PDB file of C-alpha atoms and ligand atoms in Angstrom:
ATOM      1  CA  MET A   1     -86.159-144.061 -41.138  1.00  0.00           C
ATOM      2  CA  ALA A   2     -88.436-144.268 -38.153  1.00  0.00           C
ATOM      3  CA  THR A   3     -88.719-141.520 -35.618  1.00  0.00           C
ATOM      4  CA  PRO A   4     -86.913-143.016 -32.629  1.00  0.00           C
ATOM      5  CA  ASP A   5     -87.169-140.024 -30.321  1.00  0.00           C
ATOM      6  CA  TYR A   6     -90.931-139.725 -30.740  1.00  0.00           C
ATOM      7  CA  LYS A   7     -91.326-143.429 -30.046  1.00  0.00           C
ATOM      8  CA  LEU A   8     -88.850-143.314 -27.193  1.00  0.00           C
ATOM      9  CA  ALA A   9     -90.795-140.461 -25.614  1.00  0.00           C
ATOM     10  CA  HIS A  10     -94.036-142.460 -25.637  1.00  0.00           C
ATOM     11  CA  ALA A  11     -92.264-145.603 -24.439  1.00  0.00           C
ATOM     12  CA  ARG A  12     -90.896-143.631 -21.482  1.00  0.00           C
ATOM     13  CA  VAL A  13     -94.344-142.408 -20.456  1.00  0.00           C
ATOM     14  CA  ARG A  14     -95.797-145.915 -20.667  1.00  0.00           C
ATOM     15  CA  SER A  15     -92.844-147.310 -18.791  1.00  0.00           C
ATOM     16  CA  ARG A  16     -93.236-144.859 -15.915  1.00  0.00           C
ATOM     17  CA  TYR A  17     -97.007-144.515 -15.714  1.00  0.00           C
ATOM     18  CA  GLY A  18     -98.375-147.559 -17.518  1.00  0.00           C
ATOM     19  CA  PRO A  19    -100.976-147.461 -20.249  1.00  0.00           C
ATOM     20  CA  ALA A  20    -103.138-144.346 -20.420  1.00  0.00           C
ATOM     21  CA  LYS A  21    -106.206-146.579 -20.080  1.00  0.00           C
ATOM     22  CA  ASN A  22    -105.248-147.066 -16.427  1.00  0.00           C
ATOM     23  CA  TRP A  23    -105.873-143.380 -15.778  1.00  0.00           C
ATOM     24  CA  PHE A  24    -108.694-140.909 -15.975  1.00  0.00           C
ATOM     25  CA  CYS A  25    -108.826-138.224 -18.618  1.00  0.00           C
ATOM     26  CA  ALA A  26    -107.162-135.105 -17.190  1.00  0.00           C
ATOM     27  CA  PHE A  27    -109.833-132.905 -18.765  1.00  0.00           C
ATOM     28  CA  CYS A  28    -113.194-134.650 -18.430  1.00  0.00           C
ATOM     29  CA  ALA A  29    -112.322-137.376 -15.851  1.00  0.00           C
ATOM     30  CA  LEU A  30    -113.716-140.265 -17.870  1.00  0.00           C
ATOM     31  CA  SER A  31    -111.384-143.156 -18.736  1.00  0.00           C
ATOM     32  CA  ALA A  32    -108.320-142.043 -20.666  1.00  0.00           C
ATOM     33  CA  ASP A  33    -107.230-143.514 -24.009  1.00  0.00           C
ATOM     34  CA  HIS A  34    -103.955-141.787 -24.881  1.00  0.00           C
ATOM     35  CA  TRP A  35    -100.902-140.127 -23.469  1.00  0.00           C
ATOM     36  CA  ALA A  36    -100.973-136.612 -24.896  1.00  0.00           C
ATOM     37  CA  ILE A  37     -98.102-134.163 -25.031  1.00  0.00           C
ATOM     38  CA  ASP A  38     -98.493-130.972 -23.018  1.00  0.00           C
ATOM     39  CA  HIS A  39     -98.153-128.391 -25.769  1.00  0.00           C
ATOM     40  CA  ASP A  40     -96.803-125.916 -23.218  1.00  0.00           C
ATOM     41  CA  SER A  41     -93.799-128.121 -22.375  1.00  0.00           C
ATOM     42  CA  PRO A  42     -90.638-126.059 -22.131  1.00  0.00           C
ATOM     43  CA  ASP A  43     -88.594-128.683 -23.987  1.00  0.00           C
ATOM     44  CA  LEU A  44     -91.099-129.441 -26.737  1.00  0.00           C
ATOM     45  CA  GLN A  45     -89.498-131.052 -29.790  1.00  0.00           C
ATOM     46  CA  ARG A  46     -90.846-132.057 -33.179  1.00  0.00           C
ATOM     47  CA  ASP A  47     -90.070-135.054 -35.334  1.00  0.00           C
ATOM     48  CA  GLU A  48     -89.794-134.800 -39.115  1.00  0.00           C
ATOM     49  CA  LYS A  49     -93.539-135.366 -39.421  1.00  0.00           C
ATOM     50  CA  GLY A  50     -94.151-132.326 -37.228  1.00  0.00           C
ATOM     51  CA  ARG A  51     -95.394-134.377 -34.280  1.00  0.00           C
ATOM     52  CA  ALA A  52     -94.662-132.762 -30.932  1.00  0.00           C
ATOM     53  CA  TYR A  53     -92.993-134.776 -28.197  1.00  0.00           C
ATOM     54  CA  SER A  54     -90.928-134.445 -25.052  1.00  0.00           C
ATOM     55  CA  LEU A  55     -88.447-136.896 -23.584  1.00  0.00           C
ATOM     56  CA  ASP A  56     -89.702-135.968 -20.101  1.00  0.00           C
ATOM     57  CA  PRO A  57     -92.570-138.344 -19.197  1.00  0.00           C
ATOM     58  CA  ASP A  58     -94.021-135.714 -16.881  1.00  0.00           C
ATOM     59  CA  HIS A  59     -94.882-133.582 -19.885  1.00  0.00           C
ATOM     60  CA  TYR A  60     -97.670-135.940 -20.885  1.00  0.00           C
ATOM     61  CA  VAL A  61    -101.245-136.077 -19.664  1.00  0.00           C
ATOM     62  CA  SER A  62    -103.723-138.920 -19.946  1.00  0.00           C
ATOM     63  CA  LEU A  63    -106.658-137.914 -22.134  1.00  0.00           C
ATOM     64  CA  CYS A  64    -109.697-139.623 -23.603  1.00  0.00           C
ATOM     65  CA  GLN A  65    -109.952-139.712 -27.380  1.00  0.00           C
ATOM     66  CA  ARG A  66    -112.516-136.897 -27.484  1.00  0.00           C
ATOM     67  CA  CYS A  67    -110.495-134.510 -25.307  1.00  0.00           C
ATOM     68  CA  HIS A  68    -107.211-135.397 -27.036  1.00  0.00           C
ATOM     69  CA  HIS A  69    -108.689-134.522 -30.408  1.00  0.00           C
ATOM     70  CA  ALA A  70    -110.255-131.309 -29.067  1.00  0.00           C
ATOM     71  CA  TYR A  71    -106.974-130.314 -27.383  1.00  0.00           C
ATOM     72  CA  ASP A  72    -104.786-130.897 -30.454  1.00  0.00           C
ATOM     73  CA  SER A  73    -107.308-129.165 -32.728  1.00  0.00           C
ATOM     74  CA  HIS A  74    -107.496-126.176 -30.406  1.00  0.00           C
ATOM     75  CA  VAL A  75    -103.703-125.866 -30.217  1.00  0.00           C
ATOM     76  CA  ALA A  76    -103.367-126.188 -34.010  1.00  0.00           C
ATOM     77  CA  GLN A  77    -105.904-123.403 -34.486  1.00  0.00           C
ATOM     78  CA  TYR A  78    -105.339-121.032 -31.557  1.00  0.00           C
ATOM     79  CA  GLY A  79    -102.119-122.108 -29.865  1.00  0.00           C
ATOM     80  CA  THR A  80    -102.181-122.636 -26.123  1.00  0.00           C
ATOM     81  CA  SER A  81    -104.281-119.584 -25.267  1.00  0.00           C
ATOM     82  CA  GLY A  82    -107.868-120.102 -24.195  1.00  0.00           C
ATOM     83  CA  LEU A  83    -107.198-123.592 -22.860  1.00  0.00           C
ATOM     84  CA  LEU A  84    -108.999-123.026 -19.560  1.00  0.00           C
ATOM     85  CA  GLU A  85    -112.222-122.350 -21.447  1.00  0.00           C
ATOM     86  CA  LEU A  86    -111.643-125.492 -23.500  1.00  0.00           C
ATOM     87  CA  PHE A  87    -111.102-127.584 -20.349  1.00  0.00           C
ATOM     88  CA  ASP A  88    -114.293-126.201 -18.804  1.00  0.00           C
ATOM     89  CA  ARG A  89    -116.259-126.947 -21.946  1.00  0.00           C
ATOM     90  CA  LEU A  90    -114.957-130.523 -22.172  1.00  0.00           C
ATOM     91  CA  TYR A  91    -115.511-131.173 -18.464  1.00  0.00           C
ATOM     92  CA  ASN A  92    -118.997-129.712 -18.396  1.00  0.00           C
ATOM     93  CA  ALA A  93    -120.030-131.656 -21.505  1.00  0.00           C
ATOM     94  CA  VAL A  94    -119.862-134.883 -19.483  1.00  0.00           C
ATOM     95  CA  PRO A  95    -122.892-135.670 -17.300  1.00  0.00           C
ATOM     96  CA  GLU A  96    -121.899-136.050 -13.648  1.00  0.00           C
ATOM     97  CA  ASP A  97    -123.525-139.475 -13.326  1.00  0.00           C
ATOM     98  CA  LEU A  98    -121.336-140.766 -16.151  1.00  0.00           C
ATOM     99  CA  ARG A  99    -118.236-139.554 -14.312  1.00  0.00           C
ATOM    100  CA  ASP A 100    -119.511-141.145 -11.087  1.00  0.00           C
ATOM    101  CA  ALA A 101    -120.036-144.454 -12.870  1.00  0.00           C
ATOM    102  CA  GLY A 102    -116.454-144.340 -14.143  1.00  0.00           C
ATOM    103  CA  ARG A 103    -115.092-143.651 -10.670  1.00  0.00           C
ATOM    104  CA  ARG A 104    -117.230-146.396  -9.121  1.00  0.00           C
ATOM    105  CA  SER A 105    -115.920-148.928 -11.608  1.00  0.00           C
ATOM    106  CA  VAL A 106    -112.395-148.173 -10.415  1.00  0.00           C
ATOM    107  CA  VAL A 107    -113.000-148.087  -6.684  1.00  0.00           C
ATOM    108  CA  SER A 108    -115.173-151.210  -6.684  1.00  0.00           C
ATOM    109  CA  SER A 109    -112.319-153.488  -5.691  1.00  0.00           C
ATOM    110  CA  ILE A 110    -108.896-153.402  -4.113  1.00  0.00           C
ATOM    111  CA  GLY A 111    -107.505-155.168  -7.180  1.00  0.00           C
ATOM    112  CA  SER A 112    -108.876-152.474  -9.422  1.00  0.00           C
ATOM    113  CA  LEU A 113    -107.358-149.751  -7.253  1.00  0.00           C
ATOM    114  CA  LEU A 114    -104.007-151.526  -7.352  1.00  0.00           C
ATOM    115  CA  ARG A 115    -104.144-151.872 -11.122  1.00  0.00           C
ATOM    116  CA  HIS A 116    -104.897-148.187 -11.448  1.00  0.00           C
ATOM    117  CA  GLY A 117    -102.022-147.221  -9.191  1.00  0.00           C
ATOM    118  CA  TYR A 118    -104.154-145.570  -6.515  1.00  0.00           C
ATOM    119  CA  LEU A 119    -102.820-147.663  -3.647  1.00  0.00           C
ATOM    120  CA  ARG A 120     -99.235-147.131  -4.675  1.00  0.00           C
ATOM    121  CA  PRO A 121     -99.125-143.419  -5.344  1.00  0.00           C
ATOM    122  CA  ARG A 122     -95.861-142.106  -6.703  1.00  0.00           C
ATOM    123  CA  ARG A 123     -94.463-145.634  -6.838  1.00  0.00           C
ATOM    124  CA  ASP A 124     -92.483-144.810  -9.948  1.00  0.00           C
ATOM    125  CA  ARG A 125     -91.349-141.384  -8.872  1.00  0.00           C
ATOM    126  CA  ALA A 126     -88.426-142.725  -6.870  1.00  0.00           C
ATOM    127  CA  TYR A 127     -86.600-143.322 -10.106  1.00  0.00           C
ATOM    128  CA  LYS A 128     -87.124-139.822 -11.323  1.00  0.00           C
ATOM    129  CA  GLN A 129     -83.919-138.075 -12.193  1.00  0.00           C
ATOM    130  CA  ARG A 130     -83.778-134.318 -12.091  1.00  0.00           C
TER     131      ARG A 130
HETATM  132 ZN1  LIG B 201    -111.766-136.508 -21.768  1.00  0.00          ZN
END
């Protein structure tokens, strides 16, 4: 038996915010690779494999592979305490010129901005149900 809720949760995030690759990493600001669960989510659930998920798309952040791995490892080892230090470490480990290059690649064209959602901020939020 598959794990429909886990898959549904990720499908919801992609449906609302598109692929994570369209966003910057929330920690280091390079290009993101994955949608990662916020381990502090109030409604955190676990599937039978122990994977954490939430059915609320707003409880996911876009992270690059490096930061996602560091985040999940930190939470597995220490829980969600000490995360600010982790964020600082991950952010500061990236040279500023690398971050600038990533930003420039996005803002180099109107089409690129559109694809990344920057010219239509909150375009999906209208459907949010609370
Ligand atoms: Zn990152």
